[in-house]
Coordinates of C-alpha atoms and ligand atoms in Angstrom, one line a residue:
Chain A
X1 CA -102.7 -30.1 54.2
X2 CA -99.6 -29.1 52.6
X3 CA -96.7 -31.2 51.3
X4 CA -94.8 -30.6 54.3
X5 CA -97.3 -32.0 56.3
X6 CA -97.6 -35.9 54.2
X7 CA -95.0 -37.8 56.3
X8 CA -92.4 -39.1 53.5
X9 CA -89.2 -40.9 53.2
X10 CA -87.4 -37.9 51.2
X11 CA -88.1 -34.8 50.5
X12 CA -86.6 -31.5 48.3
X13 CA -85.2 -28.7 51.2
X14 CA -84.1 -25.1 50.1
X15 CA -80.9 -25.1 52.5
X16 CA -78.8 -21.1 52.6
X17 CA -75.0 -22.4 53.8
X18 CA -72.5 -19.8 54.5
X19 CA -74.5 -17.5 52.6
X20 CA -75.3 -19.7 49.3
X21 CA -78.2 -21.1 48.8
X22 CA -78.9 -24.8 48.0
X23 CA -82.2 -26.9 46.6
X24 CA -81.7 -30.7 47.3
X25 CA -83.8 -34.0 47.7
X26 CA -82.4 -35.4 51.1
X27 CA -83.9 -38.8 52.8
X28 CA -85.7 -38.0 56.1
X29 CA -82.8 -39.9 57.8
X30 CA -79.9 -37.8 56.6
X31 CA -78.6 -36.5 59.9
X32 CA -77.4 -32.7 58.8
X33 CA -73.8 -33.6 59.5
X34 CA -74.0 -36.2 56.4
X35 CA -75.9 -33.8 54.4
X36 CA -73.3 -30.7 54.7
X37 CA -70.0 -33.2 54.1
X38 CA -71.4 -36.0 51.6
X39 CA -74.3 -33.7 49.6
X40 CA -72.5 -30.4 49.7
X41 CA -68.9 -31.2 49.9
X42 CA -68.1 -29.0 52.9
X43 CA -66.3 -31.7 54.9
X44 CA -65.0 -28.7 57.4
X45 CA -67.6 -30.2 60.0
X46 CA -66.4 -32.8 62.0
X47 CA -68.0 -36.1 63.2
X48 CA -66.0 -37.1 66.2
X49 CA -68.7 -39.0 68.4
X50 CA -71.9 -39.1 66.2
X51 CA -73.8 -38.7 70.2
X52 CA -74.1 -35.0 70.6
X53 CA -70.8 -35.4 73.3
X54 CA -67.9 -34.0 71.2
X55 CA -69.4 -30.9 69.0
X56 CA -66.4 -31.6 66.8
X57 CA -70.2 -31.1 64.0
X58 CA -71.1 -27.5 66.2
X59 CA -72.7 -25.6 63.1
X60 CA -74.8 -22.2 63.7
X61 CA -78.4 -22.6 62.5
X62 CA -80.8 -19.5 62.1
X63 CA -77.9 -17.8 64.5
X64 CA -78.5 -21.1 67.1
X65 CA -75.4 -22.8 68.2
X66 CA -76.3 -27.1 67.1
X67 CA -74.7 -30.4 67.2
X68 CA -75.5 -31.0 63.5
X69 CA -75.0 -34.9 64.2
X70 CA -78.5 -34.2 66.8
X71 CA -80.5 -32.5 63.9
X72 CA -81.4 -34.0 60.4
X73 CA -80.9 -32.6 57.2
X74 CA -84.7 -32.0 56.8
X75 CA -85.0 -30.3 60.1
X76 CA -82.6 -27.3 58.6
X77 CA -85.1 -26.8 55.7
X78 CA -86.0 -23.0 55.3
X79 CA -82.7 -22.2 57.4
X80 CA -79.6 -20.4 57.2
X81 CA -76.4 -22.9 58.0
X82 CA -73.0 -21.2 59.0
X83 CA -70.0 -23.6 59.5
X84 CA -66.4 -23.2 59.5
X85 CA -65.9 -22.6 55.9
X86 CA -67.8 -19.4 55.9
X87 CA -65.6 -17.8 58.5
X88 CA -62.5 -16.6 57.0
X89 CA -63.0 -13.9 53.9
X90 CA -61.1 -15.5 50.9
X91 CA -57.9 -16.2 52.8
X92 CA -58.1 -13.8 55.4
X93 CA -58.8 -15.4 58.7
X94 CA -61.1 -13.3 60.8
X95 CA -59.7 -12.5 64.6
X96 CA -61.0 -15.6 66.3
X97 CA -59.1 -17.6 63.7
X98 CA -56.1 -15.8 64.0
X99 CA -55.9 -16.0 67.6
X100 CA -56.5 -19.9 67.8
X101 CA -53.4 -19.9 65.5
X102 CA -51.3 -17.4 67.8
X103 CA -52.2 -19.0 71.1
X104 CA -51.4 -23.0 69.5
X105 CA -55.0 -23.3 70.2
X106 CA -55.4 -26.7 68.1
X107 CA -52.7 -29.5 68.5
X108 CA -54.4 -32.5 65.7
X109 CA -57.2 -29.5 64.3
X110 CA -59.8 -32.4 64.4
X111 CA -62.0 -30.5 67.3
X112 CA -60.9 -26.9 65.8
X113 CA -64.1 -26.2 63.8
X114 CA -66.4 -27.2 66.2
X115 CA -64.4 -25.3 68.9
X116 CA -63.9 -22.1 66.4
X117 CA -67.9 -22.4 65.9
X118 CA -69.2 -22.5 69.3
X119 CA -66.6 -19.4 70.1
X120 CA -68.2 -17.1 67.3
X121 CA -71.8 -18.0 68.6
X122 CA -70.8 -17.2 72.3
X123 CA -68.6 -13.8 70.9
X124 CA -71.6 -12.4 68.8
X125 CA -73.8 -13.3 72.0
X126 CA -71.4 -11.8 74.5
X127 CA -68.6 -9.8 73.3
X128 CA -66.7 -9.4 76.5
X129 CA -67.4 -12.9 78.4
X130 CA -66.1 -13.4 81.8
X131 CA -63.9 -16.8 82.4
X132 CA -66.4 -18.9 83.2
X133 CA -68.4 -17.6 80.3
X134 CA -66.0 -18.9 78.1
X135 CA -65.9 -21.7 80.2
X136 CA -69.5 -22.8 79.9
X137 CA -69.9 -21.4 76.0
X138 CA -67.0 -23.8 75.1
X139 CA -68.7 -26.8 77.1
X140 CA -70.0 -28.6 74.7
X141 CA -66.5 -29.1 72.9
X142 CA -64.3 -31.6 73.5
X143 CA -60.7 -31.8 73.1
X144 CA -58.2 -34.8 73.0
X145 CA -55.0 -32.7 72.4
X146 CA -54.6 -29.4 74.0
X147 CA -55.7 -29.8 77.5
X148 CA -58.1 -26.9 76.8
X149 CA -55.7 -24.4 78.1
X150 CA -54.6 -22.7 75.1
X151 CA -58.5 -22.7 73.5
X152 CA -59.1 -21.0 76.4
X153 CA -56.6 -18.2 76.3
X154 CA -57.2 -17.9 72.4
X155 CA -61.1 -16.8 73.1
X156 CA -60.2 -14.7 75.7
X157 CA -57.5 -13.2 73.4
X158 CA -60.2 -12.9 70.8
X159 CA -62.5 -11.0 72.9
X160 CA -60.4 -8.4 74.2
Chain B
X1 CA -74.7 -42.8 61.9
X2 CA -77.0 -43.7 58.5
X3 CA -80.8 -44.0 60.7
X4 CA -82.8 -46.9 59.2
X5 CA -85.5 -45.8 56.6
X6 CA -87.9 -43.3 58.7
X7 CA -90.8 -41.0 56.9
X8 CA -90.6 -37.2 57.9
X9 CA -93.7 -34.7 58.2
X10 CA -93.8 -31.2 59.5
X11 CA -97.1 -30.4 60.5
X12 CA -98.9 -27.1 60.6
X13 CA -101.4 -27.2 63.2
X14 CA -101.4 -29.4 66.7
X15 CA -104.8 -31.1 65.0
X16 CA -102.7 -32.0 62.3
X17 CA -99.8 -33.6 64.3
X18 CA -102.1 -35.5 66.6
X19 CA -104.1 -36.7 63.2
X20 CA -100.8 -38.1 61.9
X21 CA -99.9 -39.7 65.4
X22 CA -103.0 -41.0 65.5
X23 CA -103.3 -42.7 62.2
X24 CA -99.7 -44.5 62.5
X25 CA -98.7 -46.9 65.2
X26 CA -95.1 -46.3 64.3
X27 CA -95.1 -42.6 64.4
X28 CA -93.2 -40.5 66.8
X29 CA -93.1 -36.8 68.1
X30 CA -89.7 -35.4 67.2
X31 CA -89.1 -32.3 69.2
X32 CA -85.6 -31.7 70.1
X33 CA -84.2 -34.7 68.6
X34 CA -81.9 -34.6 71.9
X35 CA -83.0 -37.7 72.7
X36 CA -84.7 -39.0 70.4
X37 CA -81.7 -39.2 67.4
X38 CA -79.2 -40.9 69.7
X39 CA -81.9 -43.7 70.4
X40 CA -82.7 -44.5 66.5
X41 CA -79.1 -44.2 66.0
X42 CA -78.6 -47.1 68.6
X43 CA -81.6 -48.7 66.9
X44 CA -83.2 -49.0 70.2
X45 CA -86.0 -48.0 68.4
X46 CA -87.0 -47.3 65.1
X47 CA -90.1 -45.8 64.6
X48 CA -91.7 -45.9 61.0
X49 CA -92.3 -41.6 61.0
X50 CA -91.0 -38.6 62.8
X51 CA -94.3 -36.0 63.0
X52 CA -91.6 -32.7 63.7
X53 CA -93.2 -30.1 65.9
X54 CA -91.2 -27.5 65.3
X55 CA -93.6 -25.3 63.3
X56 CA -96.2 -25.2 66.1
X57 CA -96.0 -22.2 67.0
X58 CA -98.8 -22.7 70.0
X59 CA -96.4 -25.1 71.7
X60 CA -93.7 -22.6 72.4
X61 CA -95.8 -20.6 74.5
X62 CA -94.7 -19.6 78.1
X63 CA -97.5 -17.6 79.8
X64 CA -97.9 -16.0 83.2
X65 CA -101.4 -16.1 84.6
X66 CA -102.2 -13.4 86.9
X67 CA -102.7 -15.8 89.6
X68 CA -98.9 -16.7 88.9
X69 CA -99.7 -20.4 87.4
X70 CA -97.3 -21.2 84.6
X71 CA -98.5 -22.7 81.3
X72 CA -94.9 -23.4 79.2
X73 CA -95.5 -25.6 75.9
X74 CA -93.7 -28.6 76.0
X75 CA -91.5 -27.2 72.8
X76 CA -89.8 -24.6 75.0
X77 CA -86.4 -25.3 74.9
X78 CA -83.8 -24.6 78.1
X79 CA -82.5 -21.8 76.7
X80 CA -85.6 -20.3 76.3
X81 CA -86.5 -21.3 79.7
X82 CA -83.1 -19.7 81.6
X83 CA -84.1 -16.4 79.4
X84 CA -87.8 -15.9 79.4
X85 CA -88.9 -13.2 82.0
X86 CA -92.1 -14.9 82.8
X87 CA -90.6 -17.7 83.6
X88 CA -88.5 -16.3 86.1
X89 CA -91.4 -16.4 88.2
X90 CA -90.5 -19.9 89.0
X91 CA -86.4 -19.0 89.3
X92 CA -85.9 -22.6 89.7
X93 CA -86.8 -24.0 86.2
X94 CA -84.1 -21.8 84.3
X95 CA -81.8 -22.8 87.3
X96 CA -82.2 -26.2 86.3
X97 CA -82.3 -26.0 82.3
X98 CA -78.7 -24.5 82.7
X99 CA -77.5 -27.7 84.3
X100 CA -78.2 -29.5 81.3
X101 CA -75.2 -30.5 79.6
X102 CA -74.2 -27.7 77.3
X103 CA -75.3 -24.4 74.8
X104 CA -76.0 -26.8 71.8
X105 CA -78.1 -29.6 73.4
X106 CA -80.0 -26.4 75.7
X107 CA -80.8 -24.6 72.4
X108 CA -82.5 -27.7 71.0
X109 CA -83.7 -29.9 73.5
X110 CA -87.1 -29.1 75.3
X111 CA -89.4 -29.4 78.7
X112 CA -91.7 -31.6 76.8
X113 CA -88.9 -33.7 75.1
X114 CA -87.1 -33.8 78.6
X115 CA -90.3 -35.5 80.5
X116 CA -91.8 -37.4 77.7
X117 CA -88.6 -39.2 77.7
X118 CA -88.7 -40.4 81.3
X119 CA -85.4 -41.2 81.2
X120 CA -84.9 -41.9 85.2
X121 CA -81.6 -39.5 85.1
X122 CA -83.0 -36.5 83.5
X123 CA -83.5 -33.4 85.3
X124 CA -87.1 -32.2 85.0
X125 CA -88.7 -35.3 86.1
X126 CA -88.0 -34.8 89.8
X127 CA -88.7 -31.2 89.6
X128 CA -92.0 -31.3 87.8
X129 CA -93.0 -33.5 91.1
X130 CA -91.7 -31.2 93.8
X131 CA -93.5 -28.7 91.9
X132 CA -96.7 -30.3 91.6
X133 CA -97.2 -29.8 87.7
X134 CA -99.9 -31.3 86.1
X135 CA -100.0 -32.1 82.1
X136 CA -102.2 -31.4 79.4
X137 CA -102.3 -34.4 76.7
X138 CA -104.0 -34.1 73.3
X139 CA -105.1 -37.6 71.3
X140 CA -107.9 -38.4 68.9
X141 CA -110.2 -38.1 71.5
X142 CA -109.4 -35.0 72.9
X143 CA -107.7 -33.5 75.7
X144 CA -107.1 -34.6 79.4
X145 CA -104.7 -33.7 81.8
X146 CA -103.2 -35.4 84.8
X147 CA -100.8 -35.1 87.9
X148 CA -97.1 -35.4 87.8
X149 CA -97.6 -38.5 89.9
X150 CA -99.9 -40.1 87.0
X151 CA -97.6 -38.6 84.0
X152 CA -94.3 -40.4 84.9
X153 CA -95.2 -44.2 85.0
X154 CA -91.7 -46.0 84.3
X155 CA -88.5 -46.0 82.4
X156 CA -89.2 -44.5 79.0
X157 CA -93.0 -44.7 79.9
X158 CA -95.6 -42.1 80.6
X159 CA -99.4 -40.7 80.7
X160 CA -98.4 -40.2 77.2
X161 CA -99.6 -43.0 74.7
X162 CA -99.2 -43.7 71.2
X163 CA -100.8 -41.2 68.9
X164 CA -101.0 -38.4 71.6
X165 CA -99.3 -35.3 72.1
X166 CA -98.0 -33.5 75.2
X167 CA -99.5 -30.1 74.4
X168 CA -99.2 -28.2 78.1
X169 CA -97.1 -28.0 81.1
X170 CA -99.0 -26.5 84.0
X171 CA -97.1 -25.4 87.0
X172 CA -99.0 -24.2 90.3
X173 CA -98.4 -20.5 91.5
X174 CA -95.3 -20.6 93.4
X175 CA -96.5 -17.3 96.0
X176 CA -95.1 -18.1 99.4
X177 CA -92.7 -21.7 98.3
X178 CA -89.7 -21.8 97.4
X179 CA -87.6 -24.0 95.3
X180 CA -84.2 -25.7 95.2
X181 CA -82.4 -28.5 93.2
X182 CA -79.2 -30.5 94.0
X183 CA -77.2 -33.1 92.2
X184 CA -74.1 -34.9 92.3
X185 CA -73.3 -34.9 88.1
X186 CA -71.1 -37.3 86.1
X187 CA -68.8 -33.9 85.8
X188 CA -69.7 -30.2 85.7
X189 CA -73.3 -30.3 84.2
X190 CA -72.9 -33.4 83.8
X191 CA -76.3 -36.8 83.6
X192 CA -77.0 -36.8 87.3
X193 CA -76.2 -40.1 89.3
X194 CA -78.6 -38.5 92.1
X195 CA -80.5 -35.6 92.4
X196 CA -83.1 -34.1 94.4
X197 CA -85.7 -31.3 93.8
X198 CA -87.4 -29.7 96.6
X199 CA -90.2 -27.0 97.4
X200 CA -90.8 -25.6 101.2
X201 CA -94.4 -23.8 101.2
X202 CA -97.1 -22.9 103.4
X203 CA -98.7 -26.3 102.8
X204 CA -95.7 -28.5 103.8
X205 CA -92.3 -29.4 102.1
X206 CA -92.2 -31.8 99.2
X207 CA -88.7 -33.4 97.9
X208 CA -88.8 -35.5 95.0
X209 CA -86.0 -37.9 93.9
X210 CA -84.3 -38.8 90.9
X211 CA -82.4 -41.6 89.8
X212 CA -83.3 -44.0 92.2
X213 CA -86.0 -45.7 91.0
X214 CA -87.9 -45.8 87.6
X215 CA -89.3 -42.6 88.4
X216 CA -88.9 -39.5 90.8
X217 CA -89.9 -40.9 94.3
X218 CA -91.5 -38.0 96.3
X219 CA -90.8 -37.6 100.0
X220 CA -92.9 -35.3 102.5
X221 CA -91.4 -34.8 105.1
X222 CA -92.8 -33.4 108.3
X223 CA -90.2 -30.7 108.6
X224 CA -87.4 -29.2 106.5
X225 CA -84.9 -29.7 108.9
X226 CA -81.8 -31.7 107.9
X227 CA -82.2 -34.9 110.2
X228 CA -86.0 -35.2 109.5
X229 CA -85.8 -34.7 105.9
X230 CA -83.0 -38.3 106.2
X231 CA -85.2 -40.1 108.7
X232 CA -87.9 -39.7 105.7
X233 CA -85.9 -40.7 103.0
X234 CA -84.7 -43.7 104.6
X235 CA -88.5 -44.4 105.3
X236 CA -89.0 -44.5 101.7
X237 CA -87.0 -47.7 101.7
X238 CA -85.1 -46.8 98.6
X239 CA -83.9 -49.9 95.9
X240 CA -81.7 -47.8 93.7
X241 CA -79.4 -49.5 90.7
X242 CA -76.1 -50.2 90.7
X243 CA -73.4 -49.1 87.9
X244 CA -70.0 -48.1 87.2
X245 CA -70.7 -44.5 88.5
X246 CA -72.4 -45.4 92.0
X247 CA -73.2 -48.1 94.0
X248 CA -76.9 -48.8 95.1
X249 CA -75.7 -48.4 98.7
X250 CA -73.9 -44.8 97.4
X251 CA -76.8 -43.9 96.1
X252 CA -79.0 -44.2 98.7
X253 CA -76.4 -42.1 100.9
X254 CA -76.9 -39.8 98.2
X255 CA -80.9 -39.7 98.1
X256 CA -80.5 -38.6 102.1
X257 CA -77.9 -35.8 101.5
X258 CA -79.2 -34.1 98.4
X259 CA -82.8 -34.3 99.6
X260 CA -81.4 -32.8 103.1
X261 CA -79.0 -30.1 100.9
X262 CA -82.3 -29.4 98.6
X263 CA -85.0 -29.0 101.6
X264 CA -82.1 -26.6 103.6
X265 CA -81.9 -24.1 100.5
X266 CA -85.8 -24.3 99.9
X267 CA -86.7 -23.4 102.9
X268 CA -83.4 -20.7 103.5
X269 CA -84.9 -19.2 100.3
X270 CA -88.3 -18.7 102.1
X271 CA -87.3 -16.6 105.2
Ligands
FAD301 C1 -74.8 -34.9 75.2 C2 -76.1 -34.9 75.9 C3 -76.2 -34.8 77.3 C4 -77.4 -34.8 77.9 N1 -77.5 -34.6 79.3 C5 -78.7 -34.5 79.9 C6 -78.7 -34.3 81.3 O1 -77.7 -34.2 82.0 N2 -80.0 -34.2 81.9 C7 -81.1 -34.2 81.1 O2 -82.2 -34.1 81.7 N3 -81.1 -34.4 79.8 C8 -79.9 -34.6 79.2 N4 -79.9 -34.8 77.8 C9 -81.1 -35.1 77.1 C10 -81.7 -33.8 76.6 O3 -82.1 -33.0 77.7 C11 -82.9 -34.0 75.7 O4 -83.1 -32.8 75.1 C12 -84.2 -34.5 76.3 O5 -84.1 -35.6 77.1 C13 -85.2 -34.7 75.2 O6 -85.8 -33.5 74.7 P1 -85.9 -33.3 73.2 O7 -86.6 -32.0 73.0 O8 -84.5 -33.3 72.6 O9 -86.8 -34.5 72.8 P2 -86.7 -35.6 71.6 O10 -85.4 -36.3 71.6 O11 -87.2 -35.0 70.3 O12 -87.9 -36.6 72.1 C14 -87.7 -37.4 73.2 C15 -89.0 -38.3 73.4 O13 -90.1 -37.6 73.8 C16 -91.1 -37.7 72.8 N5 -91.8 -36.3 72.8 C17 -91.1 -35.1 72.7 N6 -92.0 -34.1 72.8 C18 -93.3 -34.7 72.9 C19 -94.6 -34.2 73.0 N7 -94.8 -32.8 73.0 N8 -95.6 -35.0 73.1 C20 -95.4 -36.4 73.1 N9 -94.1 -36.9 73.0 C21 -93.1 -36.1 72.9 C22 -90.5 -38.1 71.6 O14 -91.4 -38.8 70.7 C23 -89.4 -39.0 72.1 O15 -89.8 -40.3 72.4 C24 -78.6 -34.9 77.2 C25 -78.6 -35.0 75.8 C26 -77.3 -35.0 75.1 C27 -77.3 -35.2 73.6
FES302 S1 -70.1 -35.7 66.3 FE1 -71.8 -34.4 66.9 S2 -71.4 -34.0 68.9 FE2 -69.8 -35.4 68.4
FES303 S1 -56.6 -30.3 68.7 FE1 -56.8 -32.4 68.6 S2 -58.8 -32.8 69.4 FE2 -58.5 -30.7 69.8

């Protein structure tokens, strides 16, 4: 049997994030949240719940839209990990970005790169979505400030 | 959430996953982790090793038979059930997996994690009854499989026991029924405080329901219409729990309406 396959308390994962690639030795109960913030510094991810309700942690996995406080850190080994620091080129925000800021899409920011995550996942998916496609692709967000409204209007701008 | 101290493995093979199962009263099948995360982060347990199917390629399979039976592997997830072709064979089960919460917990939570959680609110539960699935269980000593009405045995609790695997989910042809599922949610998509699945057919109507008792209670009634479908709820002599989101006497109303709703849209779906 291989390594992989020997249950163990820790073990060394080959983790690409936003493009770079990483080699760590994570314990098994490292939820991939912890792993992204406390091992590699990229605090952009949120943790507003820690229950897979708020997907303030939304990260894109192999290109699948995740909760990375419902996946641990071992889970994502052999996978490609985009969050919201690999959006913008150096300081250029990309067209999602700039519309959030245009349409006062974030009030506090604390859901924003959850919210800006699950957007670019439903965009790439559907380009043109209807309403309620932006509706439902933005479900698993939560907001405490905005009232949604402006989030909304800032996708759609986005996708026109 | 920092989990307590858990051992990880990622099998290769299903004979490998059910070995480690096997050989470890502590150990676990992590499919999702939908489920599953949320309860070790709550401590309600704690088990000593995850064994992580993900790399079992033989339990993703959803195949059409030409008879039109359905074999999905229990690590399809609902996304890959509201998008697979052959599934739409049996409309209903993508119909359902999109009222599950949201895109992120549909991409990673599965049919197998859904049932082998028996959690009394979930969604499939009810509608594996209605549809009469049976389920295919892997341990040490082999392979067995058993009715819906044998695979959901309480809160938390099913066919499936310590060191075996849920490797199959077998649902009959559905030539000549037809399906339907209604809930009132806690909120769009929302956990359901009662639903009801139903499927009218050539050999009678079956309505199972959810939430009202430790697990789906299934209902035959004699016809599909509206007031017979009640009179045969009621018969079941429901004892449903009480919370902040419904009242037992609620959700009894509930059990009558959705199981009337569900039962009307079956059979309108068959004519
Ligand atoms: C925010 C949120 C909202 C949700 N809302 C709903 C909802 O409205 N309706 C609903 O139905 N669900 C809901 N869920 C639960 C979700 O559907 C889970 O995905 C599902 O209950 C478990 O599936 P999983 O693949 O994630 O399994 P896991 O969490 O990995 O496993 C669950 C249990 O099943 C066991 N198990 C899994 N696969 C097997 C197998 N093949 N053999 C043996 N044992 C196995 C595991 O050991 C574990 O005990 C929600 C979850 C979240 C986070
Ligand atoms: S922190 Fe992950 S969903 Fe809220
Ligand atoms: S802007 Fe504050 S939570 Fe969304």
């Amino acid at each position: 049997m291989e390594a992989s396959a020997t249950p163990a308390t820790s073990r060394t994962i080959t983790v690409e994030v936003n493009g770079e690639s990483y080699e760590r030795e994570v314990d098994a109960r490292k939820l991939l949240i912890h792993f992204l913030r406390d091992d590699l510094d990229l605090t952009g991810s949120h943790i507003g719940c820690d229950t897979g309700n708020c997907g303030a942690c939304s990260v894109i996995v192999d290109g699948t839209l995740v909760k990375s406080c419902m996946m641990l850190a071992v889970q994502a080994d052999g996978s490609s990990v985009e969050t919201v620091e690999g959006l913008a080129n150096e300081d250029e925000l990309v067209p999602l970005q700039q519309a959030f800021s245009d349409h006062h899409a974030l009030q506090c920011g604390y859901c924003t790169p959850g919210m800006l995550m699950s957007a670019t996942a439903l965009l790439r998916e559907n380009p043109h979505p209807s309403e309620l496609e932006i509706k439902k692709g933005l479900q698993g967000n939560i907001c405490r400030c905005t009232g949604y409204w402006n989030i909304f209007e800032a996708v759609k701008a986005a996708s026109e | 959430m920092l989990l307590r101290e858990v051992e990880y493995a990622r099998p290769a093979s299903v004979a490998d996953a059910v070995r480690l199962l096997a050989a470890d009263d502590g150990a676990r099948a992590l499919a999702g982790g939908q489920t599953l995360l949320n309860v070790m982060k709550a401590r309600a347990a704690s088990p000593d090793a995850l064994i992580d199917l993900a790399d079992l390629e033989e339990l993703r399979g959803i195949e059409l038979g030409a008879d039109g039976t359905l074999e999905l592997g229990p690590m399809v997830t609902y996304t890959q059930l509201m998008e697979s072709a052959e599934a739409r064979a049996r409309p209903i089960l993508g119909q359902v997996a999109a009222q599950i919460a949201d895109v992120q917990v549909r991409n990673r939570g599965t049919l197998g994690g859904n049932v082998c959680s028996s959690d009394p609110t979930n969604h499939f539960p009810p509608l594996m009854v209605a549809l009469g699935a049976s389920f295919t269980i892997r341990g040490a000593d082999g392979e067995r499989t058993v009715s819906a009405a044998d695979f959901f045995l309480g809160v938390y609790m099913t066919a499936v026991s310590p060191g075996e695997l849920l490797t199959k989910i077998t649902i009959p042809s559905g030539a000549g029924a037809s399906d339907a599922f209604e809930t009132v949610p806690i909120g769009r998509d929302g956990t359901c405080i009662v639903n009801a699945a139903a499927t009218v057919s050539g050999s009678g109507t079956r309505v199972a329901i959810g939430c009202v008792d430790a697990v789906p209670v299934l209902v035959e009634p004699s016809s599909s219409e509206p007031d017979v479908v009640k009179e045969a709820v009621r018969a079941a002599q429901l004892d449903p729990p009480s919370d902040v989101h419904a009242s037992a006497d609620y959700r009894r109303h509930l059990a009558e309406v959705l199981a009337a709703r569900a039962v009307e849209r079956a059979a309108k779906g068959r004519s």
